[in-house]
């Protein structure tokens, strides 16, 4: 039986601990029949031969830069059936200056609202708020999220700008608090999928820190997303 080929691409802002975060999921990939290649930059995306043999890309690169050749290589691979998945800033706050990458993924981090100013101490915890992840009707039936009940977290709550080609499996709502400038609650996608050519994309916005990634609900969504996004026979 031919083993599936997974490519883990990690790097960018160290605050998201890309090495430790991706290491959490390597045993899952190995245990599910993947041969895993790990790269520390998106340079591999420009290698057409390497990408043609890749069934799944797991990306964990926050911010950073990508060249036109690299994003074209990634996009071409996904169009041909390679799956793409990731979490938090590693996939939806990557390569901010590349409009082609944003077009591929379909959603972009805009902000994570913070605590009331008088409660802020100057650390990452200033942006940790309690919030709910609520599954849509589509999400309650989708293989990535079926059977998972709505759940709560206390971490960064991503506000995402997106288009309507994404299929939203879960949402989160940003309330209008007195110290914030918006005037009504705003709903953002928290988990979505996207079909791009023959490829499948899965984005999970929770995942700021290792404890969030180890939350059973978050981890289940990410791991199921890896399996679902992987190149299918029909996309080969």
Coordinates of N, CA and C in Angstrom, one line a residue:
X1 N 0.8 -1.2 0.0 CA 0.0 0.0 0.0 C 0.9 1.2 0.0
X2 N 0.7 2.1 -0.9 CA 1.4 3.4 -1.0 C 1.1 4.3 0.1
X3 N 2.2 4.8 0.8 CA 1.9 5.7 1.9 C 1.7 7.1 1.3
X4 N 0.8 7.8 2.0 CA 0.5 9.2 1.7 C 1.6 10.1 2.0
X5 N 1.8 11.1 1.2 CA 3.0 12.0 1.4 C 2.4 13.4 2.0
X6 N 2.9 13.7 3.2 CA 2.5 14.9 3.9 C 3.8 15.8 3.9
X7 N 3.6 17.1 3.7 CA 4.6 18.1 3.7 C 4.2 19.1 4.8
X8 N 5.0 19.2 5.9 CA 4.8 20.2 6.9 C 5.7 21.4 6.7
X9 N 5.2 22.5 6.5 CA 5.9 23.8 6.3 C 5.7 24.7 7.5
X10 N 6.8 25.1 8.1 CA 6.7 25.8 9.4 C 7.7 27.0 9.4
X11 N 7.4 28.0 10.2 CA 8.3 29.1 10.3 C 7.5 30.4 10.7
X12 N 8.1 31.5 10.4 CA 7.5 32.8 10.7 C 7.6 33.2 12.1
X13 N 6.6 33.9 12.6 CA 6.6 34.5 13.9 C 6.8 33.4 15.0
X14 N 7.8 33.5 15.9 CA 8.1 32.5 16.8 C 7.0 32.5 18.0
X15 N 6.2 33.5 18.1 CA 5.2 33.5 19.2 C 4.2 32.4 19.1
X16 N 4.1 31.9 17.9 CA 3.1 30.7 17.7 C 3.9 29.4 17.8
X17 N 5.1 29.4 18.1 CA 5.9 28.2 18.4 C 5.7 27.2 17.2
X18 N 6.1 27.6 16.0 CA 5.8 26.7 14.9 C 6.4 25.3 15.0
X19 N 7.6 25.2 15.6 CA 8.2 23.8 15.7 C 7.4 23.0 16.7
X20 N 7.2 23.5 17.9 CA 6.5 22.7 18.9 C 5.1 22.4 18.5
X21 N 4.5 23.4 17.9 CA 3.1 23.2 17.5 C 2.9 22.1 16.4
X22 N 3.8 22.1 15.4 CA 3.7 21.1 14.4 C 4.1 19.7 14.9
X23 N 5.0 19.7 15.9 CA 5.5 18.4 16.4 C 4.3 17.7 17.1
X24 N 3.3 18.4 17.6 CA 2.2 17.8 18.3 C 1.5 16.8 17.3
X25 N 1.5 17.2 16.0 CA 0.7 16.4 15.1 C 1.4 15.4 14.3
X26 N 2.8 15.4 14.4 CA 3.5 14.4 13.6 C 3.2 12.9 14.0
X27 N 3.0 12.6 15.2 CA 2.6 11.2 15.5 C 1.3 10.8 14.9
X28 N 0.3 11.8 14.9 CA -0.9 11.5 14.2 C -0.8 11.2 12.7
X29 N 0.0 12.0 12.1 CA 0.3 11.8 10.6 C 1.0 10.4 10.4
X30 N 2.0 10.2 11.2 CA 2.7 8.9 11.0 C 1.8 7.7 11.3
X31 N 1.0 7.8 12.3 CA 0.0 6.8 12.7 C -1.1 6.5 11.7
X32 N -1.3 7.5 10.8 CA -2.4 7.4 9.8 C -1.8 7.1 8.4
X33 N -0.6 6.6 8.4 CA 0.0 6.1 7.1 C 0.6 7.2 6.2
X34 N 1.1 8.3 6.8 CA 1.8 9.3 6.0 C 3.3 9.2 6.2
X35 N 4.0 9.4 5.1 CA 5.4 9.8 5.2 C 5.5 11.3 5.3
X36 N 6.2 11.8 6.2 CA 6.2 13.2 6.5 C 7.5 13.9 6.2
X37 N 7.5 14.9 5.4 CA 8.6 15.8 5.1 C 8.4 17.1 5.8
X38 N 9.4 17.6 6.5 CA 9.3 18.9 7.2 C 10.3 19.9 6.6
X39 N 9.7 21.1 6.3 CA 10.5 22.2 5.7 C 10.3 23.4 6.6
X40 N 11.4 24.2 6.7 CA 11.4 25.4 7.6 C 11.1 26.7 6.9
X41 N 10.7 26.6 5.6 CA 10.3 27.8 4.8 C 9.5 27.4 3.7
X42 N 8.8 28.3 3.0 CA 8.0 28.0 1.9 C 8.7 27.8 0.6
X43 N 10.0 27.7 0.6 CA 10.8 27.6 -0.6 C 10.4 26.3 -1.4
X44 N 10.0 25.3 -0.7 CA 9.7 24.0 -1.3 C 8.5 24.1 -2.2
X45 N 7.7 25.1 -2.0 CA 6.5 25.3 -2.9 C 6.9 25.5 -4.3
X46 N 8.0 26.1 -4.6 CA 8.5 26.3 -5.9 C 9.1 25.1 -6.6
X47 N 9.2 24.0 -5.9 CA 9.8 22.8 -6.4 C 8.6 21.9 -7.0
X48 N 8.4 22.0 -8.3 CA 7.2 21.4 -8.9 C 7.2 19.9 -8.7
X49 N 8.4 19.2 -8.7 CA 8.4 17.8 -8.6 C 8.1 17.4 -7.1
X50 N 8.6 18.1 -6.2 CA 8.2 17.8 -4.8 C 6.7 18.0 -4.5
X51 N 6.2 19.1 -5.1 CA 4.8 19.3 -4.8 C 3.9 18.4 -5.5
X52 N 4.3 17.9 -6.7 CA 3.5 16.9 -7.4 C 3.3 15.6 -6.7
X53 N 4.3 15.3 -5.9 CA 4.2 14.1 -5.1 C 3.6 14.2 -3.7
X54 N 3.1 15.4 -3.4 CA 2.6 15.7 -2.1 C 1.1 15.6 -2.0
X55 N 0.6 14.8 -1.1 CA -0.9 14.6 -0.9 C -1.5 15.6 0.0
X56 N -0.7 16.1 1.0 CA -1.2 17.1 2.0 C -0.1 18.0 2.4
X57 N -0.5 19.3 2.5 CA 0.4 20.3 3.0 C -0.2 20.8 4.3
X58 N 0.6 20.7 5.4 CA 0.2 21.3 6.7 C 1.1 22.5 6.9
X59 N 0.5 23.7 6.9 CA 1.3 24.9 7.0 C 1.2 25.6 8.3
X60 N 2.3 26.0 8.9 CA 2.3 26.7 10.2 C 3.4 27.8 10.0
X61 N 3.0 28.8 9.2 CA 3.9 30.0 9.0 C 3.2 31.3 9.2
X62 N 3.4 31.9 10.3 CA 2.7 33.2 10.6 C 3.5 34.3 10.0
X63 N 2.7 35.2 9.3 CA 3.3 36.4 8.7 C 4.4 35.9 7.7
X64 N 5.6 36.4 7.8 CA 6.7 36.0 6.9 C 6.4 36.5 5.4
X65 N 7.3 36.0 4.5 CA 7.2 36.4 3.1 C 7.1 35.1 2.2
X66 N 6.5 35.3 1.1 CA 6.5 34.3 0.1 C 6.7 34.9 -1.3
X67 N 7.5 34.2 -2.2 CA 7.7 34.8 -3.5 C 6.6 34.4 -4.4
X68 N 6.5 35.1 -5.5 CA 5.5 34.8 -6.5 C 5.6 33.4 -7.0
X69 N 6.8 32.9 -7.2 CA 7.0 31.6 -7.7 C 6.6 30.6 -6.7
X70 N 6.8 30.8 -5.4 CA 6.4 29.9 -4.4 C 4.9 29.8 -4.2
X71 N 4.2 30.9 -4.2 CA 2.8 30.9 -4.1 C 2.1 30.3 -5.3
X72 N 2.7 30.5 -6.5 CA 2.2 29.9 -7.7 C 2.3 28.4 -7.6
X73 N 3.5 27.9 -7.1 CA 3.7 26.5 -6.9 C 2.7 25.9 -6.0
X74 N 2.4 26.5 -4.8 CA 1.5 26.0 -3.9 C 0.1 26.0 -4.5
X75 N -0.3 27.1 -5.1 CA -1.6 27.1 -5.7 C -1.8 26.1 -6.8
X76 N -0.8 25.9 -7.6 CA -0.9 24.9 -8.7 C -1.0 23.5 -8.1
X77 N -0.3 23.2 -7.0 CA -0.4 21.9 -6.4 C -1.8 21.7 -5.8
X78 N -2.4 22.7 -5.2 CA -3.7 22.5 -4.6 C -4.7 22.3 -5.8
X79 N -4.6 23.1 -6.8 CA -5.5 23.0 -8.0 C -5.5 21.6 -8.5
X80 N -4.3 20.9 -8.4 CA -4.1 19.6 -9.0 C -4.5 18.5 -8.0
X81 N -4.9 18.9 -6.8 CA -5.4 17.9 -5.8 C -4.7 17.8 -4.5
X82 N -3.6 18.5 -4.3 CA -2.9 18.5 -3.0 C -3.8 19.2 -2.0
X83 N -3.9 18.6 -0.8 CA -4.7 19.2 0.2 C -3.9 20.2 1.0
X84 N -4.5 21.2 1.6 CA -3.9 22.3 2.3 C -4.6 22.5 3.6
X85 N -3.9 22.5 4.7 CA -4.6 22.8 6.0 C -3.6 23.4 7.0
X86 N -4.2 23.9 8.1 CA -3.4 24.6 9.1 C -4.3 25.2 10.1
X87 N -3.7 25.9 11.0 CA -4.5 26.5 12.1 C -4.0 27.9 12.4
X88 N -4.9 28.8 12.9 CA -4.6 30.1 13.4 C -3.7 30.9 12.5
X89 N -2.7 31.6 13.0 CA -1.9 32.5 12.1 C -1.1 31.7 11.2
X90 N -0.9 30.4 11.4 CA 0.0 29.6 10.5 C -0.6 29.4 9.1
X91 N -1.9 29.7 8.9 CA -2.5 29.6 7.6 C -3.3 30.8 7.2
X92 N -4.0 31.5 8.2 CA -4.8 32.6 7.8 C -4.2 33.9 8.2
X93 N -2.9 33.9 8.7 CA -2.2 35.2 8.9 C -0.8 35.0 8.3
X94 N -0.7 34.3 7.1 CA 0.5 34.0 6.4 C 0.6 35.0 5.2
X95 N 1.9 35.4 5.0 CA 2.2 36.1 3.7 C 1.2 37.3 3.4
X96 N 1.1 38.2 4.4 CA 0.1 39.3 4.2 C 0.2 40.1 2.9
X97 N 1.4 40.1 2.4 CA 1.6 41.0 1.2 C 1.3 40.2 -0.1
X98 N 0.9 39.0 0.0 CA 0.6 38.2 -1.2 C -0.9 38.1 -1.4
X99 N -1.5 38.8 -2.4 CA -2.9 38.7 -2.7 C -3.3 37.4 -3.3
X100 N -2.3 36.8 -4.0 CA -2.6 35.4 -4.6 C -2.8 34.4 -3.5
X101 N -2.0 34.5 -2.4 CA -2.1 33.5 -1.3 C -3.4 33.8 -0.6
X102 N -3.8 35.0 -0.4 CA -5.1 35.3 0.3 C -6.2 34.8 -0.5
X103 N -6.1 34.9 -1.8 CA -7.2 34.4 -2.7 C -7.3 32.9 -2.6
X104 N -6.2 32.2 -2.5 CA -6.2 30.8 -2.4 C -6.9 30.3 -1.1
X105 N -6.6 30.9 0.0 CA -7.1 30.5 1.3 C -8.5 31.0 1.6
X106 N -8.8 32.2 1.1 CA -10.2 32.6 1.2 C -10.6 33.4 2.5
X107 N -9.6 33.5 3.4 CA -9.9 34.3 4.6 C -8.6 34.8 5.2
X108 N -8.7 36.0 5.8 CA -7.4 36.6 6.3 C -7.7 37.2 7.7
X109 N -6.8 36.9 8.6 CA -6.8 37.5 10.0 C -6.8 39.0 9.8
X110 N -7.7 39.6 10.6 CA -7.8 41.1 10.6 C -7.3 41.6 12.0
X111 N -7.8 41.0 13.1 CA -7.5 41.3 14.4 C -7.9 40.3 15.4
X112 N -7.5 40.4 16.7 CA -8.1 39.7 17.8 C -8.4 40.7 18.8
X113 N -9.7 41.0 19.0 CA -10.0 42.0 20.0 C -9.5 41.7 21.4
X114 N -9.2 42.8 22.1 CA -8.6 42.6 23.4 C -9.5 42.9 24.6
X115 N -8.9 42.8 25.8 CA -9.7 43.1 27.0 C -9.9 44.6 27.1
X116 N -10.7 44.9 28.1 CA -10.9 46.4 28.4 C -9.5 47.0 28.7
X117 N -9.2 48.2 28.2 CA -7.8 48.7 28.3 C -7.3 48.8 29.8
X118 N -8.1 49.0 30.7 CA -7.7 49.1 32.1 C -7.2 47.7 32.6
X119 N -7.6 46.6 31.9 CA -7.2 45.3 32.4 C -5.9 44.7 31.7
X120 N -5.4 45.5 30.8 CA -4.2 45.0 30.0 C -2.9 45.3 30.7
X121 N -2.0 44.2 30.6 CA -0.8 44.3 31.3 C 0.4 44.3 30.3
X122 N 0.1 44.3 29.1 CA 1.2 44.4 28.1 C 1.7 43.1 27.5
X123 N 1.1 42.0 27.8 CA 1.4 40.7 27.3 C 0.4 40.1 26.4
X124 N 0.7 38.9 25.8 CA -0.3 38.3 24.9 C -1.6 38.0 25.6
X125 N -1.6 37.9 26.9 CA -2.9 37.6 27.6 C -3.9 38.8 27.5
X126 N -3.4 39.9 27.1 CA -4.3 41.1 26.9 C -5.4 40.8 25.8
X127 N -5.1 39.8 25.0 CA -6.0 39.4 23.9 C -6.7 38.1 24.1
X128 N -6.6 37.6 25.3 CA -7.3 36.3 25.6 C -8.7 36.7 26.2
X129 N -9.7 36.3 25.4 CA -11.1 36.5 25.8 C -11.8 35.2 25.8
X130 N -12.8 35.0 26.7 CA -13.7 33.8 26.6 C -14.6 34.0 25.4
X131 N -14.7 32.9 24.6 CA -15.7 32.9 23.5 C -16.1 31.5 23.1
X132 N -17.2 31.5 22.4 CA -17.7 30.2 22.0 C -17.4 29.9 20.5
X133 N -17.2 28.6 20.2 CA -17.1 28.2 18.8 C -18.4 27.4 18.6
X134 N -19.2 27.9 17.6 CA -20.5 27.4 17.4 C -20.6 26.8 16.0
X135 N -21.1 25.6 15.9 CA -21.1 24.9 14.6 C -22.3 25.2 13.8
X136 N -22.1 25.4 12.5 CA -23.2 25.7 11.6 C -24.0 24.4 11.3
X137 N -25.1 24.5 10.6 CA -25.8 23.3 10.1 C -24.9 22.5 9.2
X138 N -24.2 23.1 8.3 CA -23.3 22.4 7.5 C -22.2 21.7 8.3
X139 N -21.7 22.4 9.3 CA -20.7 21.8 10.2 C -21.1 20.6 10.9
X140 N -22.4 20.6 11.3 CA -22.9 19.4 12.1 C -23.0 18.2 11.2
X141 N -22.9 18.3 9.9 CA -22.9 17.2 9.0 C -21.6 16.9 8.4
X142 N -20.7 17.8 8.4 CA -19.4 17.6 7.7 C -18.5 16.6 8.4
X143 N -17.7 15.8 7.6 CA -16.8 14.9 8.2 C -15.8 15.5 9.2
X144 N -15.4 16.7 8.9 CA -14.4 17.4 9.8 C -14.9 17.7 11.2
X145 N -16.2 18.0 11.2 CA -16.8 18.6 12.5 C -18.0 17.8 13.0
X146 N -18.5 16.8 12.3 CA -19.7 16.2 12.8 C -19.5 15.5 14.1
X147 N -20.5 15.7 15.0 CA -20.5 15.1 16.3 C -19.8 15.9 17.4
X148 N -19.2 17.0 17.0 CA -18.5 17.8 18.0 C -19.5 18.9 18.4
X149 N -19.7 19.1 19.7 CA -20.7 20.0 20.2 C -20.0 21.4 20.3
X150 N -20.8 22.5 20.3 CA -20.3 23.8 20.5 C -19.4 23.8 21.8
X151 N -18.3 24.6 21.7 CA -17.4 24.6 22.9 C -16.9 26.0 23.1
X152 N -16.3 26.2 24.3 CA -15.8 27.5 24.7 C -14.3 27.4 24.9
X153 N -13.6 28.6 24.6 CA -12.2 28.7 24.7 C -11.9 30.1 25.4
X154 N -10.8 30.2 26.0 CA -10.3 31.5 26.4 C -8.9 31.7 25.8
X155 N -8.9 32.4 24.7 CA -7.6 32.6 24.0 C -7.9 33.7 22.9
X156 N -7.0 33.9 22.0 CA -7.2 34.9 20.9 C -8.5 34.5 20.1
X157 N -9.3 35.4 19.9 CA -10.5 35.2 19.1 C -10.4 35.9 17.8
X158 N -10.1 35.1 16.7 CA -9.8 35.7 15.4 C -11.0 36.4 14.8
X159 N -10.8 37.6 14.3 CA -11.8 38.4 13.5 C -11.2 38.2 12.1
X160 N -12.0 37.6 11.2 CA -11.5 37.2 9.8 C -12.2 37.9 8.7
X161 N -11.5 38.4 7.8 CA -12.1 38.9 6.5 C -12.1 37.8 5.5
X162 N -13.2 37.6 4.8 CA -13.3 36.4 4.0 C -14.3 36.6 2.8
X163 N -14.2 35.6 1.9 CA -15.2 35.7 0.7 C -16.2 34.6 0.9
X164 N -17.2 34.6 -0.1 CA -18.3 33.6 0.1 C -18.0 32.3 -0.6
X165 N -16.8 32.0 -1.1 CA -16.5 30.7 -1.6 C -16.2 29.7 -0.5
X166 N -15.9 30.2 0.7 CA -15.6 29.3 1.7 C -16.9 28.6 2.3
X167 N -16.8 27.4 2.7 CA -17.9 26.7 3.3 C -17.7 26.7 4.9
X168 N -18.5 27.5 5.6 CA -18.2 27.7 7.0 C -18.8 26.6 7.8
X169 N -17.9 26.0 8.6 CA -18.4 24.8 9.5 C -18.6 25.3 10.9
X170 N -18.0 26.4 11.3 CA -18.2 26.9 12.6 C -17.9 28.4 12.6
X171 N -18.6 29.1 13.5 CA -18.4 30.5 13.7 C -18.1 30.9 15.1
X172 N -17.7 32.2 15.3 CA -17.6 32.8 16.6 C -18.0 34.2 16.5
X173 N -18.6 34.7 17.5 CA -19.2 36.1 17.5 C -18.5 37.0 18.4
X174 N -18.1 38.1 17.9 CA -17.4 39.2 18.6 C -18.5 40.2 19.1
X175 N -18.7 40.2 20.4 CA -19.7 41.2 21.0 C -19.2 42.6 20.8
X176 N -20.2 43.5 20.8 CA -19.9 45.0 20.8 C -19.7 45.4 22.2
X177 N -18.5 45.6 22.7 CA -18.2 46.0 24.1 C -18.1 47.5 24.1
X178 N -18.3 48.2 25.2 CA -18.3 49.6 25.3 C -17.0 50.3 24.9
X179 N -15.9 49.6 25.0 CA -14.6 50.2 24.7 C -14.2 50.0 23.2
X180 N -15.0 49.3 22.5 CA -14.6 48.9 21.1 C -15.5 49.8 20.1
X181 N -14.9 50.1 18.9 CA -15.6 51.0 18.0 C -16.7 50.4 17.2
X182 N -16.9 49.1 17.1 CA -18.0 48.6 16.4 C -19.3 48.6 17.2
X183 N -20.4 48.6 16.5 CA -21.7 49.0 17.2 C -22.7 47.8 17.3
X184 N -22.3 46.7 16.7 CA -23.2 45.5 16.8 C -22.3 44.2 16.8
X185 N -22.8 43.1 17.3 CA -21.9 41.9 17.3 C -21.6 41.5 15.8
X186 N -20.4 41.0 15.7 CA -19.8 40.6 14.4 C -19.5 39.1 14.4
X187 N -20.0 38.4 13.4 CA -19.7 36.9 13.4 C -18.6 36.7 12.4
X188 N -17.6 35.8 12.8 CA -16.5 35.5 12.0 C -16.5 33.9 11.8
X189 N -16.0 33.5 10.7 CA -15.8 32.0 10.5 C -14.7 31.6 11.5
X190 N -14.9 30.4 12.1 CA -13.9 29.9 13.0 C -13.3 28.6 12.4
X191 N -14.0 27.9 11.6 CA -13.6 26.7 10.8 C -14.2 26.8 9.5
X192 N -13.4 26.6 8.4 CA -14.0 26.6 7.1 C -13.2 25.7 6.2
X193 N -13.9 25.2 5.1 CA -13.3 24.5 4.1 C -13.4 25.3 2.8
X194 N -12.6 24.9 1.8 CA -12.7 25.6 0.5 C -12.2 24.6 -0.6
X195 N -12.9 24.5 -1.6 CA -12.5 23.7 -2.8 C -11.8 24.6 -3.8
X196 N -10.6 24.2 -4.2 CA -9.8 25.0 -5.1 C -9.3 24.0 -6.2
X197 N -9.9 24.1 -7.4 CA -9.6 23.1 -8.4 C -10.0 21.7 -7.9
X198 N -9.0 20.8 -7.9 CA -9.2 19.4 -7.4 C -8.9 19.3 -5.9
X199 N -8.4 20.4 -5.4 CA -7.9 20.3 -4.0 C -8.8 20.8 -2.9
X200 N -8.6 20.4 -1.7 CA -9.4 20.7 -0.6 C -8.5 21.5 0.5
X201 N -9.1 22.5 1.0 CA -8.5 23.4 2.0 C -9.3 23.4 3.3
X202 N -8.6 23.3 4.4 CA -9.3 23.4 5.7 C -8.6 24.3 6.6
X203 N -9.3 25.3 7.1 CA -8.7 26.3 8.0 C -9.4 26.3 9.4
X204 N -8.6 26.2 10.4 CA -9.1 26.2 11.8 C -8.5 27.4 12.5
X205 N -9.3 28.4 12.9 CA -8.7 29.6 13.5 C -8.2 29.5 14.9
X206 N -8.8 28.7 15.8 CA -8.2 28.5 17.1 C -6.8 27.8 17.0
X207 N -5.9 28.1 17.9 CA -4.6 27.5 17.8 C -3.4 28.4 18.2
X208 N -3.7 29.4 19.0 CA -2.7 30.4 19.3 C -1.5 29.8 20.1
X209 N -1.8 28.9 21.0 CA -0.8 28.3 21.9 C -1.0 26.8 22.0
X210 N 0.0 26.2 22.6 CA 0.0 24.7 22.6 C -1.2 24.2 23.4
X211 N -1.6 24.9 24.5 CA -2.7 24.4 25.3 C -4.0 24.5 24.5
X212 N -4.1 25.4 23.6 CA -5.3 25.5 22.7 C -5.3 24.3 21.7
X213 N -4.1 24.1 21.1 CA -4.0 23.0 20.2 C -4.3 21.6 20.9
X214 N -4.0 21.5 22.2 CA -4.3 20.3 22.9 C -5.7 20.2 23.4
X215 N -6.5 21.2 23.3 CA -7.9 21.1 23.6 C -8.5 20.0 22.7
X216 N -9.2 19.0 23.3 CA -9.7 17.9 22.5 C -10.6 18.3 21.3
X217 N -11.4 19.3 21.4 CA -12.2 19.7 20.3 C -11.4 20.3 19.2
X218 N -10.5 21.2 19.6 CA -9.6 21.9 18.6 C -8.7 20.8 17.9
X219 N -8.2 20.0 18.7 CA -7.3 18.9 18.1 C -8.0 18.0 17.2
X220 N -9.2 17.6 17.5 CA -10.0 16.7 16.7 C -10.3 17.4 15.3
X221 N -10.7 18.7 15.4 CA -11.0 19.4 14.1 C -9.8 19.4 13.2
X222 N -8.6 19.8 13.8 CA -7.4 19.8 13.0 C -7.0 18.5 12.4
X223 N -7.1 17.5 13.2 CA -6.7 16.1 12.7 C -7.7 15.6 11.7
X224 N -8.9 15.8 11.9 CA -9.9 15.4 10.9 C -9.7 16.2 9.6
X225 N -9.4 17.5 9.8 CA -9.1 18.3 8.6 C -8.0 17.8 7.8
X226 N -6.9 17.3 8.5 CA -5.8 16.7 7.7 C -6.3 15.6 6.8
X227 N -7.0 14.7 7.4 CA -7.5 13.5 6.7 C -8.4 13.9 5.5
X228 N -9.3 14.8 5.8 CA -10.3 15.2 4.8 C -9.6 16.0 3.6
X229 N -8.7 16.8 3.9 CA -8.0 17.6 2.9 C -7.1 16.8 2.0
X230 N -6.6 15.7 2.5 CA -5.6 14.9 1.8 C -6.2 14.5 0.4
X231 N -5.3 14.5 -0.6 CA -5.6 14.2 -2.0 C -6.5 12.9 -2.0
X232 N -7.6 13.0 -2.7 CA -8.5 11.8 -2.8 C -8.2 11.1 -4.2
X233 N -8.7 9.9 -4.3 CA -8.5 9.2 -5.5 C -9.0 10.0 -6.7
X234 N -10.2 10.6 -6.6 CA -10.8 11.4 -7.7 C -9.9 12.6 -8.1
X235 N -9.1 13.0 -7.1 CA -8.2 14.2 -7.4 C -6.8 13.8 -7.9
X236 N -6.6 12.5 -8.0 CA -5.2 12.1 -8.3 C -4.9 12.4 -9.8

